[in-house]
Every structure is written in C-alpha cells, then in structure tokens.
PDB file of C-alpha atoms and ligand atoms in Angstrom:
ATOM      1  CA  MET O1399     -25.652   7.325  18.432  1.00  0.00           C
ATOM      2  CA  GLU O1400     -26.861   9.876  15.891  1.00  0.00           C
ATOM      3  CA  PRO O1401     -25.141   9.020  12.561  1.00  0.00           C
ATOM      4  CA  ILE O1402     -22.171  11.184  11.665  1.00  0.00           C
ATOM      5  CA  VAL O1403     -21.841  12.236   8.052  1.00  0.00           C
ATOM      6  CA  LEU O1404     -18.509  13.412   6.635  1.00  0.00           C
ATOM      7  CA  ARG O1405     -18.410  14.950   3.148  1.00  0.00           C
ATOM      8  CA  TYR O1406     -15.381  15.570   1.037  1.00  0.00           C
ATOM      9  CA  THR O1407     -14.593  16.903  -2.398  1.00  0.00           C
ATOM     10  CA  VAL O1408     -11.639  15.063  -3.945  1.00  0.00           C
ATOM     11  CA  ASP O1409      -9.587  17.161  -6.289  1.00  0.00           C
ATOM     12  CA  GLY O1410      -8.679  15.184  -9.413  1.00  0.00           C
ATOM     13  CA  ASP O1411      -6.001  17.555 -10.621  1.00  0.00           C
ATOM     14  CA  ASN O1412      -3.921  17.705  -7.515  1.00  0.00           C
ATOM     15  CA  PHE O1413      -1.891  14.685  -6.581  1.00  0.00           C
ATOM     16  CA  VAL O1414      -0.347  16.514  -3.611  1.00  0.00           C
ATOM     17  CA  SER O1415      -3.733  16.724  -1.825  1.00  0.00           C
ATOM     18  CA  ALA O1416      -4.674  13.127  -2.630  1.00  0.00           C
ATOM     19  CA  GLY O1417      -5.335  11.435   0.691  1.00  0.00           C
ATOM     20  CA  GLU O1418      -6.565  14.495   2.595  1.00  0.00           C
ATOM     21  CA  ALA O1419     -10.095  13.156   2.838  1.00  0.00           C
ATOM     22  CA  SER O1420      -8.843   9.794   4.182  1.00  0.00           C
ATOM     23  CA  THR O1421      -6.644  11.513   6.719  1.00  0.00           C
ATOM     24  CA  ASP O1422      -9.522  13.623   8.004  1.00  0.00           C
ATOM     25  CA  MET O1423     -11.830  10.576   8.124  1.00  0.00           C
ATOM     26  CA  LYS O1424      -9.301   8.580  10.098  1.00  0.00           C
ATOM     27  CA  ARG O1425      -8.772  11.400  12.599  1.00  0.00           C
ATOM     28  CA  SER O1426     -12.509  11.951  12.917  1.00  0.00           C
ATOM     29  CA  LEU O1427     -13.143   8.289  13.629  1.00  0.00           C
ATOM     30  CA  LYS O1428     -10.440   8.293  16.218  1.00  0.00           C
ATOM     31  CA  ARG O1429     -12.005  11.311  17.919  1.00  0.00           C
ATOM     32  CA  LEU O1430     -15.344   9.565  17.892  1.00  0.00           C
ATOM     33  CA  GLY O1431     -13.794   6.612  19.665  1.00  0.00           C
ATOM     34  CA  ALA O1432     -14.510   4.089  16.908  1.00  0.00           C
ATOM     35  CA  ASP O1433     -13.074   0.595  17.222  1.00  0.00           C
ATOM     36  CA  ALA O1434      -9.304   0.571  16.375  1.00  0.00           C
ATOM     37  CA  GLU O1435      -9.546  -2.368  13.928  1.00  0.00           C
ATOM     38  CA  LEU O1436     -12.500  -0.752  12.176  1.00  0.00           C
ATOM     39  CA  ILE O1437     -10.519   2.465  11.820  1.00  0.00           C
ATOM     40  CA  ARG O1438      -7.592   0.601  10.328  1.00  0.00           C
ATOM     41  CA  ARG O1439      -9.685  -1.224   7.753  1.00  0.00           C
ATOM     42  CA  ALA O1440     -11.679   1.928   6.944  1.00  0.00           C
ATOM     43  CA  ALA O1441      -8.532   3.994   6.482  1.00  0.00           C
ATOM     44  CA  ILE O1442      -7.106   1.508   3.940  1.00  0.00           C
ATOM     45  CA  CYS O1443     -10.425   1.242   2.016  1.00  0.00           C
ATOM     46  CA  MET O1444     -10.951   4.959   1.917  1.00  0.00           C
ATOM     47  CA  TYR O1445      -7.396   5.796   0.976  1.00  0.00           C
ATOM     48  CA  GLU O1446      -7.244   3.213  -1.835  1.00  0.00           C
ATOM     49  CA  GLY O1447     -10.568   4.546  -3.101  1.00  0.00           C
ATOM     50  CA  GLU O1448      -9.559   8.178  -2.815  1.00  0.00           C
ATOM     51  CA  ILE O1449      -6.281   7.554  -4.642  1.00  0.00           C
ATOM     52  CA  ASN O1450      -8.232   5.738  -7.402  1.00  0.00           C
ATOM     53  CA  MET O1451     -10.527   8.701  -7.719  1.00  0.00           C
ATOM     54  CA  VAL O1452      -7.505  10.974  -8.213  1.00  0.00           C
ATOM     55  CA  ILE O1453      -5.382   8.867 -10.511  1.00  0.00           C
ATOM     56  CA  HIS O1454      -8.144   7.189 -12.558  1.00  0.00           C
ATOM     57  CA  GLY O1455     -11.403   9.048 -11.968  1.00  0.00           C
ATOM     58  CA  GLY O1456     -10.558  12.702 -12.297  1.00  0.00           C
ATOM     59  CA  GLY O1457     -11.745  13.486  -8.721  1.00  0.00           C
ATOM     60  CA  GLY O1458     -15.214  13.514  -7.250  1.00  0.00           C
ATOM     61  CA  GLU O1459     -17.156  13.354  -4.043  1.00  0.00           C
ATOM     62  CA  ALA O1460     -16.808  11.197  -0.969  1.00  0.00           C
ATOM     63  CA  VAL O1461     -19.417  10.673   1.745  1.00  0.00           C
ATOM     64  CA  VAL O1462     -18.696   8.680   4.899  1.00  0.00           C
ATOM     65  CA  THR O1463     -21.510   7.742   7.280  1.00  0.00           C
ATOM     66  CA  PHE O1464     -20.786   6.260  10.700  1.00  0.00           C
ATOM     67  CA  ASP O1465     -23.463   5.238  13.164  1.00  0.00           C
ATOM     68  CA  GLY O1466     -21.225   4.043  15.929  1.00  0.00           C
ATOM     69  CA  SER O1467     -20.784   0.510  14.660  1.00  0.00           C
ATOM     70  CA  ALA O1468     -21.279   0.356  10.860  1.00  0.00           C
ATOM     71  CA  LEU O1469     -19.392   2.633   8.448  1.00  0.00           C
ATOM     72  CA  ASP O1470     -20.485   3.393   4.929  1.00  0.00           C
ATOM     73  CA  ILE O1471     -18.140   4.897   2.342  1.00  0.00           C
ATOM     74  CA  LEU O1472     -19.539   6.271  -0.890  1.00  0.00           C
ATOM     75  CA  LEU O1473     -17.146   7.456  -3.594  1.00  0.00           C
ATOM     76  CA  VAL O1474     -18.542   9.045  -6.745  1.00  0.00           C
ATOM     77  CA  ASP O1475     -16.538  10.272  -9.720  1.00  0.00           C
ATOM     78  CA  HIS O1476     -17.413  11.389 -13.232  1.00  0.00           C
ATOM     79  CA  GLY O1477     -14.264  10.183 -14.845  1.00  0.00           C
ATOM     80  CA  LYS O1478     -13.591   7.757 -17.694  1.00  0.00           C
ATOM     81  CA  GLY O1479     -15.280   4.754 -16.058  1.00  0.00           C
ATOM     82  CA  ILE O1480     -14.189   1.089 -15.964  1.00  0.00           C
ATOM     83  CA  PRO O1481     -14.805  -0.943 -19.160  1.00  0.00           C
ATOM     84  CA  ASN O1482     -14.547  -4.313 -17.436  1.00  0.00           C
ATOM     85  CA  ILE O1483     -15.057  -4.572 -13.714  1.00  0.00           C
ATOM     86  CA  GLU O1484     -13.982  -8.193 -13.545  1.00  0.00           C
ATOM     87  CA  ASP O1485     -10.609  -7.254 -15.014  1.00  0.00           C
ATOM     88  CA  ALA O1486     -10.296  -4.254 -12.682  1.00  0.00           C
ATOM     89  CA  MET O1487     -10.887  -6.433  -9.630  1.00  0.00           C
ATOM     90  CA  ARG O1488      -8.103  -8.778 -10.494  1.00  0.00           C
ATOM     91  CA  GLU O1489      -4.843  -8.462  -8.487  1.00  0.00           C
ATOM     92  CA  GLY O1490      -2.205  -6.952 -10.681  1.00  0.00           C
ATOM     93  CA  PHE O1491      -4.495  -5.427 -13.253  1.00  0.00           C
ATOM     94  CA  SER O1492      -3.718  -1.762 -13.763  1.00  0.00           C
ATOM     95  CA  THR O1493      -4.040   0.842 -16.462  1.00  0.00           C
ATOM     96  CA  ALA O1494      -1.998   3.368 -14.496  1.00  0.00           C
ATOM     97  CA  THR O1495       0.424   5.574 -16.374  1.00  0.00           C
ATOM     98  CA  GLN O1496       4.178   5.591 -15.868  1.00  0.00           C
ATOM     99  CA  GLU O1497       3.750   8.925 -14.078  1.00  0.00           C
ATOM    100  CA  VAL O1498       1.421   7.275 -11.542  1.00  0.00           C
ATOM    101  CA  ARG O1499       3.856   4.385 -11.095  1.00  0.00           C
ATOM    102  CA  ASP O1500       6.682   6.823 -10.472  1.00  0.00           C
ATOM    103  CA  ILE O1501       4.848   8.146  -7.444  1.00  0.00           C
ATOM    104  CA  GLY O1502       4.395   4.686  -5.953  1.00  0.00           C
ATOM    105  CA  PHE O1503       0.990   3.541  -7.199  1.00  0.00           C
ATOM    106  CA  GLY O1504      -0.364   1.520 -10.077  1.00  0.00           C
ATOM    107  CA  ALA O1505       0.320  -2.063  -9.003  1.00  0.00           C
ATOM    108  CA  GLY O1506      -3.300  -3.142  -9.453  1.00  0.00           C
ATOM    109  CA  MET O1507      -3.636  -3.857  -5.740  1.00  0.00           C
ATOM    110  CA  GLY O1508      -6.121  -1.223  -4.699  1.00  0.00           C
ATOM    111  CA  LEU O1509      -9.536  -2.771  -5.547  1.00  0.00           C
ATOM    112  CA  PRO O1510      -8.561  -6.259  -4.335  1.00  0.00           C
ATOM    113  CA  ASN O1511      -7.361  -4.626  -1.098  1.00  0.00           C
ATOM    114  CA  MET O1512     -10.653  -2.753  -0.660  1.00  0.00           C
ATOM    115  CA  LYS O1513     -12.514  -6.018  -1.180  1.00  0.00           C
ATOM    116  CA  ARG O1514     -10.367  -7.675   1.442  1.00  0.00           C
ATOM    117  CA  TYR O1515     -10.935  -5.097   4.116  1.00  0.00           C
ATOM    118  CA  ALA O1516     -14.535  -4.073   3.461  1.00  0.00           C
ATOM    119  CA  ASP O1517     -17.377  -6.330   4.497  1.00  0.00           C
ATOM    120  CA  GLU O1518     -19.206  -5.310   1.334  1.00  0.00           C
ATOM    121  CA  LEU O1519     -17.904  -3.684  -1.833  1.00  0.00           C
ATOM    122  CA  ILE O1520     -20.196  -2.540  -4.666  1.00  0.00           C
ATOM    123  CA  LEU O1521     -18.567  -1.163  -7.763  1.00  0.00           C
ATOM    124  CA  GLU O1522     -20.683   0.423 -10.460  1.00  0.00           C
ATOM    125  CA  SER O1523     -19.195   2.033 -13.529  1.00  0.00           C
ATOM    126  CA  GLU O1524     -20.098   3.271 -16.934  1.00  0.00           C
ATOM    127  CA  VAL O1525     -17.549   4.180 -19.533  1.00  0.00           C
ATOM    128  CA  GLY O1526     -17.514   7.927 -20.155  1.00  0.00           C
ATOM    129  CA  VAL O1527     -19.917   8.556 -17.308  1.00  0.00           C
ATOM    130  CA  GLY O1528     -18.060   7.628 -14.101  1.00  0.00           C
ATOM    131  CA  THR O1529     -17.621   5.273 -11.262  1.00  0.00           C
ATOM    132  CA  THR O1530     -19.414   4.733  -7.943  1.00  0.00           C
ATOM    133  CA  VAL O1531     -17.797   2.706  -5.145  1.00  0.00           C
ATOM    134  CA  LYS O1532     -19.826   1.707  -2.123  1.00  0.00           C
ATOM    135  CA  MET O1533     -18.146   0.097   0.852  1.00  0.00           C
ATOM    136  CA  ARG O1534     -19.716  -1.088   4.089  1.00  0.00           C
ATOM    137  CA  LEU O1535     -17.617  -1.991   7.136  1.00  0.00           C
ATOM    138  CA  VAL O1536     -19.103  -3.377  10.283  1.00  0.00           C
ATOM    139  CA  GLY O1537     -17.272  -2.926  13.566  1.00  0.00           C
TER     140      GLY O1537
ATOM    141  CA  MET R 343      13.892  -1.065  19.319  1.00  0.00           C
ATOM    142  CA  LYS R 344      13.792   2.651  20.005  1.00  0.00           C
ATOM    143  CA  LEU R 345      13.697   5.131  17.147  1.00  0.00           C
ATOM    144  CA  SER R 346      16.937   6.625  18.459  1.00  0.00           C
ATOM    145  CA  MET R 347      18.569   3.299  17.823  1.00  0.00           C
ATOM    146  CA  VAL R 348      17.194   3.215  14.286  1.00  0.00           C
ATOM    147  CA  ARG R 349      18.761   6.637  13.745  1.00  0.00           C
ATOM    148  CA  ASP R 350      22.090   5.464  15.118  1.00  0.00           C
ATOM    149  CA  ILE R 351      22.220   2.231  13.117  1.00  0.00           C
ATOM    150  CA  LEU R 352      21.410   4.038   9.872  1.00  0.00           C
ATOM    151  CA  GLY R 353      23.481   7.123  10.599  1.00  0.00           C
ATOM    152  CA  ALA R 354      20.336   9.055   9.766  1.00  0.00           C
ATOM    153  CA  SER R 355      19.418  12.666  10.394  1.00  0.00           C
ATOM    154  CA  VAL R 356      16.104  13.340  12.138  1.00  0.00           C
ATOM    155  CA  LEU R 357      14.009  15.862  10.248  1.00  0.00           C
ATOM    156  CA  ALA R 358      10.744  15.596  12.174  1.00  0.00           C
ATOM    157  CA  GLY R 359       9.581  13.954  15.406  1.00  0.00           C
ATOM    158  CA  GLU R 360      12.639  14.775  17.527  1.00  0.00           C
ATOM    159  CA  THR R 361      10.512  14.180  20.630  1.00  0.00           C
ATOM    160  CA  MET R 362       9.575  10.685  19.446  1.00  0.00           C
ATOM    161  CA  LEU R 363      13.041   9.125  19.609  1.00  0.00           C
ATOM    162  CA  GLU R 364      12.141   7.173  22.772  1.00  0.00           C
ATOM    163  CA  SER R 365       9.250   5.479  20.999  1.00  0.00           C
ATOM    164  CA  GLU R 366       9.541   1.698  20.644  1.00  0.00           C
ATOM    165  CA  ILE R 367       8.976  -0.143  17.337  1.00  0.00           C
ATOM    166  CA  LYS R 368       8.845  -3.870  16.830  1.00  0.00           C
ATOM    167  CA  SER R 369       9.268  -4.179  13.075  1.00  0.00           C
ATOM    168  CA  ALA R 370       9.891  -2.284   9.857  1.00  0.00           C
ATOM    169  CA  CYS R 371       9.164  -2.526   6.135  1.00  0.00           C
ATOM    170  CA  GLY R 372      10.986  -1.285   3.102  1.00  0.00           C
ATOM    171  CA  SER R 373       9.279  -0.449  -0.230  1.00  0.00           C
ATOM    172  CA  ASP R 374       9.181   2.125  -2.988  1.00  0.00           C
ATOM    173  CA  LEU R 375       5.688   1.001  -3.897  1.00  0.00           C
ATOM    174  CA  MET R 376       2.901   2.474  -1.730  1.00  0.00           C
ATOM    175  CA  SER R 377       0.425   0.016  -3.292  1.00  0.00           C
ATOM    176  CA  ASP R 378       2.369  -2.775  -1.653  1.00  0.00           C
ATOM    177  CA  VAL R 379       2.647  -1.010   1.692  1.00  0.00           C
ATOM    178  CA  LEU R 380      -1.149  -0.681   1.731  1.00  0.00           C
ATOM    179  CA  ALA R 381      -1.639  -4.308   0.721  1.00  0.00           C
ATOM    180  CA  PHE R 382       0.992  -6.130   2.740  1.00  0.00           C
ATOM    181  CA  VAL R 383       2.038  -4.085   5.733  1.00  0.00           C
ATOM    182  CA  LYS R 384       0.747  -5.054   9.140  1.00  0.00           C
ATOM    183  CA  GLU R 385       1.926  -3.456  12.373  1.00  0.00           C
ATOM    184  CA  GLN R 386       5.263  -2.285  11.091  1.00  0.00           C
ATOM    185  CA  GLY R 387       6.324   0.797  12.943  1.00  0.00           C
ATOM    186  CA  VAL R 388       8.842   2.112  10.412  1.00  0.00           C
ATOM    187  CA  LEU R 389       8.670   2.498   6.683  1.00  0.00           C
ATOM    188  CA  LEU R 390      11.931   2.825   4.749  1.00  0.00           C
ATOM    189  CA  THR R 391      11.564   4.145   1.207  1.00  0.00           C
ATOM    190  CA  GLY R 392      13.364   5.762  -1.652  1.00  0.00           C
ATOM    191  CA  LEU R 393      10.155   7.389  -2.797  1.00  0.00           C
ATOM    192  CA  CYS R 394       9.877  11.031  -1.797  1.00  0.00           C
ATOM    193  CA  ASN R 395       6.362  12.555  -1.986  1.00  0.00           C
ATOM    194  CA  PRO R 396       3.515  13.515   0.362  1.00  0.00           C
ATOM    195  CA  GLN R 397       1.693  10.224  -0.288  1.00  0.00           C
ATOM    196  CA  VAL R 398       4.503   8.434   1.534  1.00  0.00           C
ATOM    197  CA  VAL R 399       3.512  10.296   4.714  1.00  0.00           C
ATOM    198  CA  ARG R 400      -0.227   9.836   4.131  1.00  0.00           C
ATOM    199  CA  THR R 401       0.269   6.114   3.454  1.00  0.00           C
ATOM    200  CA  ALA R 402       2.276   5.900   6.676  1.00  0.00           C
ATOM    201  CA  GLU R 403      -0.511   7.644   8.642  1.00  0.00           C
ATOM    202  CA  MET R 404      -3.151   5.274   7.188  1.00  0.00           C
ATOM    203  CA  MET R 405      -1.045   2.268   8.229  1.00  0.00           C
ATOM    204  CA  ASP R 406      -0.268   3.560  11.752  1.00  0.00           C
ATOM    205  CA  ILE R 407       3.471   3.729  10.852  1.00  0.00           C
ATOM    206  CA  ILE R 408       5.195   6.133  13.242  1.00  0.00           C
ATOM    207  CA  CYS R 409       8.420   6.792  11.378  1.00  0.00           C
ATOM    208  CA  VAL R 410       9.416   7.214   7.728  1.00  0.00           C
ATOM    209  CA  VAL R 411      13.058   6.842   6.739  1.00  0.00           C
ATOM    210  CA  PHE R 412      13.992   8.258   3.340  1.00  0.00           C
ATOM    211  CA  VAL R 413      16.933   6.330   1.926  1.00  0.00           C
ATOM    212  CA  ARG R 414      19.368   6.901  -0.963  1.00  0.00           C
ATOM    213  CA  GLY R 415      20.013  10.467   0.130  1.00  0.00           C
ATOM    214  CA  LYS R 416      16.500  11.617  -0.716  1.00  0.00           C
ATOM    215  CA  THR R 417      15.661  14.850   1.052  1.00  0.00           C
ATOM    216  CA  PRO R 418      11.927  15.472   1.613  1.00  0.00           C
ATOM    217  CA  ASP R 419      10.841  19.051   0.995  1.00  0.00           C
ATOM    218  CA  GLU R 420       9.288  21.352   3.626  1.00  0.00           C
ATOM    219  CA  ARG R 421       5.786  20.384   2.628  1.00  0.00           C
ATOM    220  CA  ILE R 422       6.406  16.716   3.279  1.00  0.00           C
ATOM    221  CA  ILE R 423       8.025  17.509   6.649  1.00  0.00           C
ATOM    222  CA  ALA R 424       5.165  19.816   7.651  1.00  0.00           C
ATOM    223  CA  LEU R 425       2.655  17.080   6.786  1.00  0.00           C
ATOM    224  CA  ALA R 426       4.618  14.550   8.872  1.00  0.00           C
ATOM    225  CA  ARG R 427       4.688  16.906  11.853  1.00  0.00           C
ATOM    226  CA  GLU R 428       0.962  17.433  11.595  1.00  0.00           C
ATOM    227  CA  SER R 429       0.423  13.641  11.410  1.00  0.00           C
ATOM    228  CA  GLY R 430       2.740  12.939  14.338  1.00  0.00           C
ATOM    229  CA  ILE R 431       5.102  10.919  12.219  1.00  0.00           C
ATOM    230  CA  ALA R 432       8.900  11.001  12.667  1.00  0.00           C
ATOM    231  CA  VAL R 433      11.013  11.556   9.545  1.00  0.00           C
ATOM    232  CA  MET R 434      14.628  10.522   9.073  1.00  0.00           C
ATOM    233  CA  ALA R 435      16.906  10.607   6.044  1.00  0.00           C
ATOM    234  CA  CYS R 436      20.036   8.541   5.335  1.00  0.00           C
ATOM    235  CA  PRO R 437      22.344   8.036   2.368  1.00  0.00           C
ATOM    236  CA  LEU R 438      22.155   4.196   2.389  1.00  0.00           C
ATOM    237  CA  THR R 439      20.408   2.168  -0.267  1.00  0.00           C
ATOM    238  CA  LEU R 440      17.055   0.616   0.682  1.00  0.00           C
ATOM    239  CA  TYR R 441      18.691  -2.808   0.694  1.00  0.00           C
ATOM    240  CA  GLU R 442      21.490  -1.823   3.030  1.00  0.00           C
ATOM    241  CA  ALA R 443      19.263   0.216   5.339  1.00  0.00           C
ATOM    242  CA  CYS R 444      16.798  -2.683   5.786  1.00  0.00           C
ATOM    243  CA  GLY R 445      19.687  -5.147   6.133  1.00  0.00           C
ATOM    244  CA  ARG R 446      21.268  -3.195   8.940  1.00  0.00           C
ATOM    245  CA  LEU R 447      18.092  -2.977  10.934  1.00  0.00           C
ATOM    246  CA  TYR R 448      17.321  -6.613  10.345  1.00  0.00           C
ATOM    247  CA  SER R 449      20.845  -7.624  11.426  1.00  0.00           C
ATOM    248  CA  ALA R 450      20.381  -5.623  14.602  1.00  0.00           C
ATOM    249  CA  GLY R 451      17.381  -7.828  15.384  1.00  0.00           C
ATOM    250  CA  LEU R 452      14.498  -5.527  14.323  1.00  0.00           C
ATOM    251  CA  GLY R 453      11.485  -7.540  13.071  1.00  0.00           C
ATOM    252  CA  ARG R 454      13.078 -10.906  13.624  1.00  0.00           C
ATOM    253  CA  ALA R 455      10.876 -13.430  15.330  1.00  0.00           C
TER     254      ALA R 455
HETATM  255  N1  ATP N2717     -12.429   5.419 -10.123  1.00  0.00           N
HETATM  256  C1  ATP N2717     -11.954   4.811 -11.255  1.00  0.00           C
HETATM  257  N2  ATP N2717     -12.202   5.300 -12.443  1.00  0.00           N
HETATM  258  C2  ATP N2717     -11.715   4.709 -13.577  1.00  0.00           C
HETATM  259  N3  ATP N2717     -11.015   3.564 -13.554  1.00  0.00           N
HETATM  260  C3  ATP N2717     -10.746   3.010 -12.348  1.00  0.00           C
HETATM  261  C4  ATP N2717     -11.195   3.589 -11.123  1.00  0.00           C
HETATM  262  N4  ATP N2717     -10.767   2.830 -10.084  1.00  0.00           N
HETATM  263  C5  ATP N2717     -10.093   1.794 -10.643  1.00  0.00           C
HETATM  264  N5  ATP N2717     -10.052   1.884 -11.978  1.00  0.00           N
HETATM  265  C6  ATP N2717      -9.443   0.933 -12.935  1.00  0.00           C
HETATM  266  O1  ATP N2717      -9.236  -0.299 -12.277  1.00  0.00           O
HETATM  267  C7  ATP N2717      -7.849  -0.625 -12.290  1.00  0.00           C
HETATM  268  C8  ATP N2717      -7.493  -1.353 -11.068  1.00  0.00           C
HETATM  269  O2  ATP N2717      -7.603  -0.510  -9.898  1.00  0.00           O
HETATM  270  P1  ATP N2717      -6.713  -0.839  -8.601  1.00  0.00           P
HETATM  271  O3  ATP N2717      -7.002   0.214  -7.578  1.00  0.00           O
HETATM  272  O4  ATP N2717      -6.915  -2.262  -8.216  1.00  0.00           O
HETATM  273  O5  ATP N2717      -5.233  -0.727  -9.179  1.00  0.00           O
HETATM  274  P2  ATP N2717      -4.396   0.624  -9.513  1.00  0.00           P
HETATM  275  O6  ATP N2717      -5.073   1.798  -9.009  1.00  0.00           O
HETATM  276  O7  ATP N2717      -4.136   0.610 -10.981  1.00  0.00           O
HETATM  277  O8  ATP N2717      -3.015   0.370  -8.678  1.00  0.00           O
HETATM  278  P3  ATP N2717      -2.855   0.462  -7.111  1.00  0.00           P
HETATM  279  O9  ATP N2717      -4.187   0.539  -6.485  1.00  0.00           O
HETATM  280  O10 ATP N2717      -2.117  -0.762  -6.721  1.00  0.00           O
HETATM  281  O11 ATP N2717      -2.069   1.713  -6.868  1.00  0.00           O
HETATM  282  C9  ATP N2717      -7.131   0.725 -12.538  1.00  0.00           C
HETATM  283  O12 ATP N2717      -5.887   0.564 -13.038  1.00  0.00           O
HETATM  284  C10 ATP N2717      -8.101   1.405 -13.446  1.00  0.00           C
HETATM  285  O13 ATP N2717      -7.957   0.965 -14.782  1.00  0.00           O
HETATM  286 MG1   MG N2718      -5.704   1.844  -6.975  1.00  0.00          MG
END
C-alpha cells in the first residue's frame, strides 16, 4: 500500500492535551486495519514518547509513517536534551518533578518500555538543543 | 465478569458507558501510577485508580482497557467524562480505597486463574 504519513504537533505547555497524538494514531491504525498486536505496541511506544516530549522535552513534532506492515515513529523536540543516554535508558531513572509524579508519571519506565516494544529504538540528544527519538516496529 | 457486576460489587456509580454494562472483562488492575500501567498491564479490562486526570483515560485507551473506576471518592470532571465517552470507555466512581476495591473484585473471582 501507499505509505500513510501522520503528522502531529505536540504542545509542551499543555498536560491536558498530552496523548492526543497517540490517541489519533491508534484510531487511524485501527481504521487502516493494521495488525492488532502492532497497534498495541505502537500505541505504547508513541504514548510513552509523547508524554516524554511534554513532561521533559517542552513539546515538539511527531511523524508516523505506516506502509501496511512496518511503522516508523519519529519524535523531535527542542527541549533541554538528555545529558547521559545510558542513564536515561535505565529502568527507574527519572528526573521528573514532583508535579509530574503527582499526575502519575515519572517512574523512569518510559524509555525501557519503548525499547521493549519497538523492534528498533534510536535516541539522539544534545543538551540544550533537543532530543530525537526514532522507533521502528515491524508487524 | 460483566461490568454491571463490577458496579454492584463496588457500589459504584456509572458516569459514562451506561450501554457497556453487559461487556465482559476477565481481569483488572489497580494503580495510581500510569507509568506502571503502561509497563506492566496486559489484557486487563478494568483499571482502578485514585488518580483523577485525563491521562488516566488516555492511558486506558492505549492499553485497550474498557472501564476506569475512580476510587477514594474521586469525582472526574466533565472533561474527563467527555474524553471517556469519545474513547468508548466506561467510567465508574466509588468511595472505597484502592486496596478494598481491588480486594472485593479479586475475592469475587475476577482475575484469578
Ligand atoms: N524528550 C526528552 N527530553 C529530555 N529528557 C528526556 C526526554 N525523554 C526522556 N528524558 C530523560 O530521561 C529520563 C527517563 O525517561 P523515561 O521515559 O524512562 O522515564 P520518566 O519519563 O522519567 O518516567 P515514566 O516514563 O515512567 O513516566 C527522564 O526522566 C528524563 O530525564
Ligand atoms: Mg517517560
């Protein structure tokens, strides 16, 4: 099939809208008749990434490409960046504020969870410049 | 177990998804931490939580959870209920603690192998 491209702007100042892009992606994949297990994995990866963009990255852009079997998720923010990616990938590592914890996030589980459910995860980050997350999932 | 049974066991009020009460669920999970729900939940139909914000509903939708039960007397606002309706997720509220609400459902056989 002709690849489908979904583009989203993720608002970094609005916690209420955090997750809108993931919700739309999941519904779109369902409509396109994507494999149920692929949808489930993609939803988790995208949502974890989107929440990270909002709570750590100050918002940014998300692009999802689906060709009928493989799904690519690209998340780009221009936030504070990650000083040490190895630390960030470790289960339980989090720099989340108390405010973020109060709304149910900040356990340091997001990146490890994305790694678990994506077939490929590439994390690039520069302090003061921003973070790019690329995930590939194959149905 | 049917959602109507969940409602009866918890003495909960139904705030959204009135037409879903005949839906069957096989298991449930209880957490105030959405990070954990995303990392550990698998095929649980109901999420019980004391956390009350829109991300609870969005997390539920991501995880194919069909019903959210707000415990400890938490009342979700209109925005949360509207989001749940849009997502096809039933919403209930009950005054029990998370511990007691989960315990009651477990004792009634929900999620026991
Ligand atoms: N887009 C980002 N920009 C800047 N820092 C980030 C970004 N994504 C992740 N981080 C850093 O990596 C850490 C670990 O991220 P991870 O998603 O695993 O956990 P968390 O977001 O803190 O908590 P959880 O995902 O469990 O809610 C974060 O606490 C933060 O310091
Ligand atoms: Mg995270």
